[in-house]
JSON list of C-alpha atoms in Angstrom, two decimals:
[
{"chain": "A", "resi": 1, "resn": "MET", "atom": "CA", "xyz": [-14.50, 96.45, -48.49]},
{"chain": "A", "resi": 2, "resn": "CYS", "atom": "CA", "xyz": [-13.11, 92.93, -48.55]},
{"chain": "A", "resi": 3, "resn": "GLN", "atom": "CA", "xyz": [-10.91, 91.80, -51.38]},
{"chain": "A", "resi": 4, "resn": "MET", "atom": "CA", "xyz": [-8.87, 88.68, -52.03]},
{"chain": "A", "resi": 5, "resn": "VAL", "atom": "CA", "xyz": [-5.14, 89.44, -51.82]},
{"chain": "A", "resi": 6, "resn": "GLU", "atom": "CA", "xyz": [-2.82, 86.42, -52.41]},
{"chain": "A", "resi": 7, "resn": "ASN", "atom": "CA", "xyz": [-5.56, 83.90, -51.52]},
{"chain": "A", "resi": 8, "resn": "THR", "atom": "CA", "xyz": [-6.43, 85.76, -48.32]},
{"chain": "A", "resi": 9, "resn": "ALA", "atom": "CA", "xyz": [-9.45, 87.98, -47.72]},
{"chain": "A", "resi": 10, "resn": "ARG", "atom": "CA", "xyz": [-8.37, 91.40, -46.55]},
{"chain": "A", "resi": 11, "resn": "CYS", "atom": "CA", "xyz": [-10.34, 94.47, -45.63]},
{"chain": "A", "resi": 12, "resn": "LEU", "atom": "CA", "xyz": [-9.26, 97.46, -47.67]},
{"chain": "A", "resi": 13, "resn": "PRO", "atom": "CA", "xyz": [-10.34, 101.07, -47.27]},
{"chain": "A", "resi": 14, "resn": "ASN", "atom": "CA", "xyz": [-13.14, 102.10, -49.61]},
{"chain": "A", "resi": 15, "resn": "SER", "atom": "CA", "xyz": [-12.05, 104.22, -52.52]},
{"chain": "A", "resi": 16, "resn": "PRO", "atom": "CA", "xyz": [-13.72, 107.62, -52.53]},
{"chain": "A", "resi": 17, "resn": "SER", "atom": "CA", "xyz": [-16.63, 107.92, -54.91]},
{"chain": "A", "resi": 18, "resn": "CYS", "atom": "CA", "xyz": [-18.39, 110.97, -56.27]},
{"chain": "A", "resi": 19, "resn": "HIS", "atom": "CA", "xyz": [-21.67, 109.10, -55.70]},
{"chain": "A", "resi": 20, "resn": "ASP", "atom": "CA", "xyz": [-21.11, 109.77, -51.98]},
{"chain": "A", "resi": 21, "resn": "LEU", "atom": "CA", "xyz": [-20.75, 113.55, -52.35]},
{"chain": "A", "resi": 22, "resn": "ASN", "atom": "CA", "xyz": [-23.50, 116.06, -53.12]},
{"chain": "A", "resi": 23, "resn": "CYS", "atom": "CA", "xyz": [-21.96, 119.13, -54.72]},
{"chain": "A", "resi": 24, "resn": "PRO", "atom": "CA", "xyz": [-23.77, 122.50, -54.81]},
{"chain": "A", "resi": 25, "resn": "PRO", "atom": "CA", "xyz": [-25.20, 123.80, -58.11]},
{"chain": "A", "resi": 26, "resn": "GLY", "atom": "CA", "xyz": [-22.55, 125.08, -60.52]},
{"chain": "A", "resi": 27, "resn": "THR", "atom": "CA", "xyz": [-19.98, 122.57, -59.28]},
{"chain": "A", "resi": 28, "resn": "THR", "atom": "CA", "xyz": [-19.10, 118.98, -60.02]},
{"chain": "A", "resi": 29, "resn": "CYS", "atom": "CA", "xyz": [-17.34, 116.27, -58.05]},
{"chain": "A", "resi": 30, "resn": "GLN", "atom": "CA", "xyz": [-13.82, 115.22, -58.96]},
{"chain": "A", "resi": 31, "resn": "VAL", "atom": "CA", "xyz": [-11.27, 113.02, -57.24]},
{"chain": "A", "resi": 32, "resn": "VAL", "atom": "CA", "xyz": [-8.20, 115.17, -56.55]},
{"chain": "A", "resi": 33, "resn": "GLU", "atom": "CA", "xyz": [-5.20, 113.44, -54.95]},
{"chain": "A", "resi": 34, "resn": "LYS", "atom": "CA", "xyz": [-7.38, 110.61, -53.54]},
{"chain": "A", "resi": 35, "resn": "SER", "atom": "CA", "xyz": [-9.94, 112.97, -52.02]},
{"chain": "A", "resi": 36, "resn": "LEU", "atom": "CA", "xyz": [-13.29, 114.20, -53.28]},
{"chain": "A", "resi": 37, "resn": "ARG", "atom": "CA", "xyz": [-13.69, 117.86, -54.16]},
{"chain": "A", "resi": 38, "resn": "CYS", "atom": "CA", "xyz": [-16.47, 120.00, -55.56]},
{"chain": "A", "resi": 39, "resn": "ILE", "atom": "CA", "xyz": [-14.99, 122.19, -58.24]},
{"chain": "A", "resi": 40, "resn": "PRO", "atom": "CA", "xyz": [-16.69, 124.89, -60.37]},
{"chain": "A", "resi": 41, "resn": "ILE", "atom": "CA", "xyz": [-18.06, 123.79, -63.71]},
{"chain": "A", "resi": 42, "resn": "ASN", "atom": "CA", "xyz": [-16.56, 125.75, -66.60]},
{"chain": "A", "resi": 43, "resn": "LEU", "atom": "CA", "xyz": [-19.56, 126.10, -68.87]},
{"chain": "A", "resi": 44, "resn": "SER", "atom": "CA", "xyz": [-19.29, 127.00, -72.51]},
{"chain": "A", "resi": 45, "resn": "CYS", "atom": "CA", "xyz": [-21.98, 128.47, -74.72]},
{"chain": "A", "resi": 46, "resn": "ASP", "atom": "CA", "xyz": [-22.57, 124.94, -76.03]},
{"chain": "A", "resi": 47, "resn": "ASP", "atom": "CA", "xyz": [-23.84, 124.02, -72.55]},
{"chain": "A", "resi": 48, "resn": "LEU", "atom": "CA", "xyz": [-26.40, 126.86, -72.31]},
{"chain": "A", "resi": 49, "resn": "ASN", "atom": "CA", "xyz": [-29.72, 127.24, -74.07]},
{"chain": "A", "resi": 50, "resn": "CYS", "atom": "CA", "xyz": [-30.36, 130.98, -73.95]},
{"chain": "A", "resi": 51, "resn": "PRO", "atom": "CA", "xyz": [-33.92, 132.27, -74.23]},
{"chain": "A", "resi": 52, "resn": "LYS", "atom": "CA", "xyz": [-35.08, 134.33, -77.19]},
{"chain": "A", "resi": 53, "resn": "GLY", "atom": "CA", "xyz": [-33.76, 137.89, -77.11]},
{"chain": "A", "resi": 54, "resn": "THR", "atom": "CA", "xyz": [-30.54, 136.86, -75.36]},
{"chain": "A", "resi": 55, "resn": "THR", "atom": "CA", "xyz": [-27.15, 135.64, -76.51]},
{"chain": "A", "resi": 56, "resn": "CYS", "atom": "CA", "xyz": [-24.56, 133.54, -74.72]},
{"chain": "A", "resi": 57, "resn": "GLN", "atom": "CA", "xyz": [-21.33, 135.31, -73.77]},
{"chain": "A", "resi": 58, "resn": "THR", "atom": "CA", "xyz": [-18.28, 134.23, -71.79]},
{"chain": "A", "resi": 59, "resn": "VAL", "atom": "CA", "xyz": [-16.66, 137.08, -69.88]},
{"chain": "A", "resi": 60, "resn": "LYS", "atom": "CA", "xyz": [-13.90, 136.53, -67.30]},
{"chain": "A", "resi": 61, "resn": "ASN", "atom": "CA", "xyz": [-14.52, 132.74, -67.20]},
{"chain": "A", "resi": 62, "resn": "ALA", "atom": "CA", "xyz": [-18.26, 133.26, -66.55]},
{"chain": "A", "resi": 63, "resn": "THR", "atom": "CA", "xyz": [-20.67, 132.05, -69.20]},
{"chain": "A", "resi": 64, "resn": "ARG", "atom": "CA", "xyz": [-24.15, 133.52, -69.17]},
{"chain": "A", "resi": 65, "resn": "CYS", "atom": "CA", "xyz": [-27.07, 134.68, -71.29]},
{"chain": "A", "resi": 66, "resn": "VAL", "atom": "CA", "xyz": [-27.15, 138.45, -71.82]},
{"chain": "A", "resi": 67, "resn": "ALA", "atom": "CA", "xyz": [-29.84, 140.60, -73.41]},
{"chain": "A", "resi": 68, "resn": "ASN", "atom": "CA", "xyz": [-29.15, 141.28, -77.09]},
{"chain": "A", "resi": 69, "resn": "ASN", "atom": "CA", "xyz": [-29.51, 145.04, -76.68]},
{"chain": "A", "resi": 70, "resn": "SER", "atom": "CA", "xyz": [-26.71, 145.12, -74.07]},
{"chain": "A", "resi": 71, "resn": "LEU", "atom": "CA", "xyz": [-24.24, 143.68, -76.59]},
{"chain": "A", "resi": 72, "resn": "CYS", "atom": "CA", "xyz": [-24.13, 147.06, -78.35]},
{"chain": "A", "resi": 73, "resn": "ASN", "atom": "CA", "xyz": [-23.26, 148.99, -75.17]},
{"chain": "A", "resi": 74, "resn": "ASP", "atom": "CA", "xyz": [-19.51, 148.95, -75.84]},
{"chain": "A", "resi": 75, "resn": "VAL", "atom": "CA", "xyz": [-19.68, 149.33, -79.64]},
{"chain": "A", "resi": 76, "resn": "SER", "atom": "CA", "xyz": [-19.00, 152.66, -81.28]},
{"chain": "A", "resi": 77, "resn": "CYS", "atom": "CA", "xyz": [-20.24, 152.75, -84.86]},
{"chain": "A", "resi": 78, "resn": "PRO", "atom": "CA", "xyz": [-19.23, 155.26, -87.53]},
{"chain": "A", "resi": 79, "resn": "LYS", "atom": "CA", "xyz": [-21.63, 157.94, -88.75]},
{"chain": "A", "resi": 80, "resn": "GLY", "atom": "CA", "xyz": [-24.40, 156.58, -90.92]},
{"chain": "A", "resi": 81, "resn": "THR", "atom": "CA", "xyz": [-24.42, 153.22, -89.14]},
{"chain": "A", "resi": 82, "resn": "MET", "atom": "CA", "xyz": [-25.87, 151.86, -85.94]},
{"chain": "A", "resi": 83, "resn": "CYS", "atom": "CA", "xyz": [-25.15, 148.85, -83.77]},
{"chain": "A", "resi": 84, "resn": "GLN", "atom": "CA", "xyz": [-27.41, 145.86, -84.26]},
{"chain": "A", "resi": 85, "resn": "VAL", "atom": "CA", "xyz": [-27.04, 142.26, -83.08]},
{"chain": "A", "resi": 86, "resn": "VAL", "atom": "CA", "xyz": [-26.68, 140.03, -86.14]},
{"chain": "A", "resi": 87, "resn": "GLU", "atom": "CA", "xyz": [-26.99, 136.34, -85.21]},
{"chain": "A", "resi": 88, "resn": "THR", "atom": "CA", "xyz": [-24.90, 136.41, -82.02]},
{"chain": "A", "resi": 89, "resn": "SER", "atom": "CA", "xyz": [-22.54, 139.36, -82.56]},
{"chain": "A", "resi": 90, "resn": "PRO", "atom": "CA", "xyz": [-22.91, 143.15, -82.50]},
{"chain": "A", "resi": 91, "resn": "ARG", "atom": "CA", "xyz": [-22.38, 144.71, -85.94]},
{"chain": "A", "resi": 92, "resn": "CYS", "atom": "CA", "xyz": [-22.44, 148.22, -87.33]},
{"chain": "A", "resi": 93, "resn": "VAL", "atom": "CA", "xyz": [-25.11, 148.27, -90.03]},
{"chain": "A", "resi": 94, "resn": "PRO", "atom": "CA", "xyz": [-26.21, 151.16, -92.25]},
{"chain": "A", "resi": 95, "resn": "THR", "atom": "CA", "xyz": [-29.06, 153.18, -90.85]},
{"chain": "A", "resi": 96, "resn": "SER", "atom": "CA", "xyz": [-32.05, 152.95, -93.11]},
{"chain": "A", "resi": 97, "resn": "ARG", "atom": "CA", "xyz": [-33.51, 156.31, -94.02]},
{"chain": "A", "resi": 98, "resn": "PRO", "atom": "CA", "xyz": [-36.29, 157.05, -96.47]},
{"chain": "A", "resi": 99, "resn": "PRO", "atom": "CA", "xyz": [-35.04, 158.63, -99.69]},
{"chain": "A", "resi": 100, "resn": "LEU", "atom": "CA", "xyz": [-35.18, 162.41, -99.90]},
{"chain": "A", "resi": 101, "resn": "VAL", "atom": "CA", "xyz": [-37.72, 163.64, -102.38]},
{"chain": "A", "resi": 102, "resn": "CYS", "atom": "CA", "xyz": [-37.66, 167.19, -103.66]},
{"chain": "A", "resi": 103, "resn": "HIS", "atom": "CA", "xyz": [-40.89, 168.76, -104.84]},
{"chain": "A", "resi": 104, "resn": "ILE", "atom": "CA", "xyz": [-40.59, 171.76, -107.10]},
{"chain": "A", "resi": 105, "resn": "LEU", "atom": "CA", "xyz": [-43.46, 174.11, -106.81]},
{"chain": "A", "resi": 106, "resn": "SER", "atom": "CA", "xyz": [-44.52, 175.52, -110.13]},
{"chain": "A", "resi": 107, "resn": "ARG", "atom": "CA", "xyz": [-45.88, 178.73, -108.68]},
{"chain": "A", "resi": 108, "resn": "TRP", "atom": "CA", "xyz": [-43.42, 181.53, -109.35]}
]
């Protein structure tokens, strides 16, 4: 590229541009120490739109959509409760049971 330096046209090396580099999916271009590099994108749950029946989770720097039923795999609930996904988190909720009804037979 030519540029005027002290009233004289000089050819200068082109600065690296991310427009010149095609990075693979899951990465983005950044200039690191005057060179172009494709680096992994650190996604957050704000960047993902998970389908119905799944919830976004970040585990070991990996953000992904996981099935809601798998969120309860590592949850141990006390007796009388069961794990259920409420909004986006697993919770122990009371198990609903029909009330016990006693019938007294009048035949003695």
